[in-house]
mmCIF file of C-alpha atoms in Angstrom:
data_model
loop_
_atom_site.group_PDB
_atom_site.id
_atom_site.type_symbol
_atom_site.label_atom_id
_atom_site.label_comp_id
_atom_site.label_asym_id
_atom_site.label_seq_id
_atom_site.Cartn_x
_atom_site.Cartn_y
_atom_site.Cartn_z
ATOM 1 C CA UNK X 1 93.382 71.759 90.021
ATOM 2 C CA UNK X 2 93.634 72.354 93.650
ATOM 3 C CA UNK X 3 91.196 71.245 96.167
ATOM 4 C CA UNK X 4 90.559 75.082 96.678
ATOM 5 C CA UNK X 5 89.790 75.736 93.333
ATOM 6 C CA UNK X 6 87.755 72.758 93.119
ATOM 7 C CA UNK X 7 84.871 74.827 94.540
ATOM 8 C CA UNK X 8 85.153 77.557 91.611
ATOM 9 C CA UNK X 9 84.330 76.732 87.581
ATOM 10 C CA UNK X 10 85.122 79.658 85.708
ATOM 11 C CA UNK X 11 84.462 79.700 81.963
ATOM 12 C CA UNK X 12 84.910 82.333 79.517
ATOM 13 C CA UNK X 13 83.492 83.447 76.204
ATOM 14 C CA UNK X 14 84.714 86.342 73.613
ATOM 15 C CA UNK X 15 81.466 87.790 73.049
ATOM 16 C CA UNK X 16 83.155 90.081 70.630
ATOM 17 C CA UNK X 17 87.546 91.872 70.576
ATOM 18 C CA UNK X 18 86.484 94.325 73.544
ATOM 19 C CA UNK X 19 83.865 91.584 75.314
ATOM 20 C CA UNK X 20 83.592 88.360 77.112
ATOM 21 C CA UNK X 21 81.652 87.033 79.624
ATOM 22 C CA UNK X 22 82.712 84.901 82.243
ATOM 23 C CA UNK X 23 80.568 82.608 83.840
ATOM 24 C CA UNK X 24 81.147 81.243 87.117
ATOM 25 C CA UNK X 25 79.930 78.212 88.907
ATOM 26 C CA UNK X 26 80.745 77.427 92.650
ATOM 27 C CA UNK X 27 81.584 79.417 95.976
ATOM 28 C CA UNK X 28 83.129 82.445 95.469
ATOM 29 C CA UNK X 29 84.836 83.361 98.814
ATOM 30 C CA UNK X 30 88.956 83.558 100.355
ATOM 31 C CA UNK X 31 89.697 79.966 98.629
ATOM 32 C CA UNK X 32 88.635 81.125 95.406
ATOM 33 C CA UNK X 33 88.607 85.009 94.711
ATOM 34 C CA UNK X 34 92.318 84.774 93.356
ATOM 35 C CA UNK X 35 91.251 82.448 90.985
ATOM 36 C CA UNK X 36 88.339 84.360 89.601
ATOM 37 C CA UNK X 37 91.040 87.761 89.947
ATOM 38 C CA UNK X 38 93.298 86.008 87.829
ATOM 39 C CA UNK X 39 90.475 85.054 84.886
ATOM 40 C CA UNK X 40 89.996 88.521 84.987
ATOM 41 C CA UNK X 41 92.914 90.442 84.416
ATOM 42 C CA UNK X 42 93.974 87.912 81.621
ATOM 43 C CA UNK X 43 90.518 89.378 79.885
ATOM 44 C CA UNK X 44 92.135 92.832 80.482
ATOM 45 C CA UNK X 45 95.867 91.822 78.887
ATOM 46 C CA UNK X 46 93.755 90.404 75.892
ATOM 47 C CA UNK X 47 92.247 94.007 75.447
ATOM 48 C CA UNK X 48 88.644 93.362 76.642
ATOM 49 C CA UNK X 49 87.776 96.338 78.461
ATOM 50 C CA UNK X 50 83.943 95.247 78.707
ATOM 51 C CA UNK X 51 83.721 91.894 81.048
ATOM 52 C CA UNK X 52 79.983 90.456 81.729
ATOM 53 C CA UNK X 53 80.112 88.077 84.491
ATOM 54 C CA UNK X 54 77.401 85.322 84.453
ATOM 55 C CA UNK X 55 76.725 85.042 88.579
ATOM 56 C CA UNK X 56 73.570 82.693 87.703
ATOM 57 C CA UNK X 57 75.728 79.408 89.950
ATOM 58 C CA UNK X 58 77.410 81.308 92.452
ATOM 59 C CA UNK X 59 75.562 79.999 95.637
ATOM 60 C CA UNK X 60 77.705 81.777 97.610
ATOM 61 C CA UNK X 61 79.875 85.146 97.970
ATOM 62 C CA UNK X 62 82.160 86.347 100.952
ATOM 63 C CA UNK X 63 83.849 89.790 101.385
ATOM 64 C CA UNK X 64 86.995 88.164 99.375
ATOM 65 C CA UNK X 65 84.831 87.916 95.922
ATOM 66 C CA UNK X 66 82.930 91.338 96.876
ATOM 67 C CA UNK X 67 86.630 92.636 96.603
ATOM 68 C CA UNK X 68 87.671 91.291 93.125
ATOM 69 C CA UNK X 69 84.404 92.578 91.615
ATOM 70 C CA UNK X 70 84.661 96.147 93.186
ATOM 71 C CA UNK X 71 88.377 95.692 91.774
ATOM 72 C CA UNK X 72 87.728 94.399 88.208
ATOM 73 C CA UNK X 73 84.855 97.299 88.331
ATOM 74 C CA UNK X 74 87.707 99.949 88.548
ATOM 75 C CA UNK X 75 90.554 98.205 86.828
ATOM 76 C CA UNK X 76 87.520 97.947 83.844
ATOM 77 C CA UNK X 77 86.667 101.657 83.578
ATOM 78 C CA UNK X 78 90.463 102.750 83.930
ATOM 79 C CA UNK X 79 91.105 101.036 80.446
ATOM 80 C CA UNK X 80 87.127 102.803 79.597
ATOM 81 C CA UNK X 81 85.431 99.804 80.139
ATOM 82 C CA UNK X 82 82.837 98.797 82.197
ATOM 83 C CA UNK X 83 82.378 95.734 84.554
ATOM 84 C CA UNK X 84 78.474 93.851 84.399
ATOM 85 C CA UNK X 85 76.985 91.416 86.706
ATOM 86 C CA UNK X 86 74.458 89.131 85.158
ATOM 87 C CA UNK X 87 71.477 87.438 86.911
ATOM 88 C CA UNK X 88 73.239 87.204 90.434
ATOM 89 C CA UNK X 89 71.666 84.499 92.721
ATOM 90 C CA UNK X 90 69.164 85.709 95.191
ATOM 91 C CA UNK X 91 72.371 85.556 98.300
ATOM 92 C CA UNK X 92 74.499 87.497 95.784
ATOM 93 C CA UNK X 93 72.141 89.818 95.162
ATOM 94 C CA UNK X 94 71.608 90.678 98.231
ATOM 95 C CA UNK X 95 75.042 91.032 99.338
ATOM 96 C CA UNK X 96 74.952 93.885 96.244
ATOM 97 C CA UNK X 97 72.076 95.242 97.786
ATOM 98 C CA UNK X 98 73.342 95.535 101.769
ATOM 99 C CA UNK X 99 76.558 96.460 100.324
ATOM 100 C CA UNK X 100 76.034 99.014 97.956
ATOM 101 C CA UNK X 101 77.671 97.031 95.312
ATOM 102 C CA UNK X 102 74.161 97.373 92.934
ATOM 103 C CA UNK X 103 74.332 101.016 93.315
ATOM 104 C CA UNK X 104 77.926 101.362 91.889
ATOM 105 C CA UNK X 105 78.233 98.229 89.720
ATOM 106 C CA UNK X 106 75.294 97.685 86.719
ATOM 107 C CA UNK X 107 73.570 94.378 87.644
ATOM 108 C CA UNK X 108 71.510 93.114 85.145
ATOM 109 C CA UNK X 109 68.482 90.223 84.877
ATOM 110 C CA UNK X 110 70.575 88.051 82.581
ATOM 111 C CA UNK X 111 73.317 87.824 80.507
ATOM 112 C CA UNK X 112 71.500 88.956 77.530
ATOM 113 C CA UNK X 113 70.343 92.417 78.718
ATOM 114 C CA UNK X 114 73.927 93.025 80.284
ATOM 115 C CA UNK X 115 75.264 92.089 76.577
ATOM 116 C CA UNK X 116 72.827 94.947 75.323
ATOM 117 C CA UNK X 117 73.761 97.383 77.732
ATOM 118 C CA UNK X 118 77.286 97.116 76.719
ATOM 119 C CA UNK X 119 76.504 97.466 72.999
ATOM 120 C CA UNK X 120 74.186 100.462 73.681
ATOM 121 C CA UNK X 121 77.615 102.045 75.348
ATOM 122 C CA UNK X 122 79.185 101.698 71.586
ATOM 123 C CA UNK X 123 80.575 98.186 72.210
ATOM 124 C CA UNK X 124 81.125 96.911 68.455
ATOM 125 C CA UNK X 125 79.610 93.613 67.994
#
C-alpha cells in the first residue's frame, strides 16, 4: 500500500448480484479519490449497478472525492442503477448540502435505510 493510500480503507460487501456497499474509512481527498474511483468501477465490471457507500469514517472530503461520487452517480444510472450515500459525517454532509450534492444524490441516515431504498426500486434481494 502506498503512503497515499494509507489514509483511505475501503471495504466492500455484495449485499446481493446487483448490490454492494462499500464502506470507507479515512480522508477522502486528491491522494485518495483514485483509489476509491477504482473500487468503484470494479463494482460496475462485476454487474452491480446499485452501489451504497457507507461514509460513516470519512472525516474528511475535498473537491477530488466530491468528483468520483458525482461520477459513480452517473456512471450508476447509465447501467440503470443508482448511487447511495449512507450516514455521511457531519463535514461530509455538509459539503452535500453547500454543494448541491444531497439534492441530486439520495443520502440516507444509515446503511440500512439506503439498503431499503434500493430494494423498494425492485433491487432483488
Amino acid at each position: 500500500m502506498s503512503p497515499m493510500e494509507q489514509n483511505l480503507d475501503v471495504e466492500v460487501g455484495i449485499h446481493d448480484p446487483s448490490t454492494a456497499v462499500v464502506t470507507i474509512r479515512g480522508e477522502l481527498d486528491v491522494d485518495t479519490a483514485t483509489l476509491l474511483h477504482h473500487h468503484l468501477a470494479n463494482q460496475a465490471l462485476h454487474g452491480r449497478r446499485h452501489l451504497v457507500l457507507d461514509l460513516s469514517a470519512v472525516g474528511f472530503m475535498d473537491s477530488s472525492g466530491l468528483n468520483v461520487l458525482i461520477r459513480a452517480t452517473r456512471e450508476t444510472r447509465a447501467t440503470g442503477g443508482d448511487l447511495h450515500l449512507a450516514a455521511p459525517t457531519p463535514p461530509v454532509a455538509k459539503l452535500f448540502d453547500l454543494t448541491g450534492l444531497s439534492l441530486t444524490t439520495a443520502v440516507h441516515p444509515d446503511v440500512e435505510s439506503a439498503l431499503t431504498a434500493v430494494k423498494g426500486a425492485g433491487t432483488p434481494s
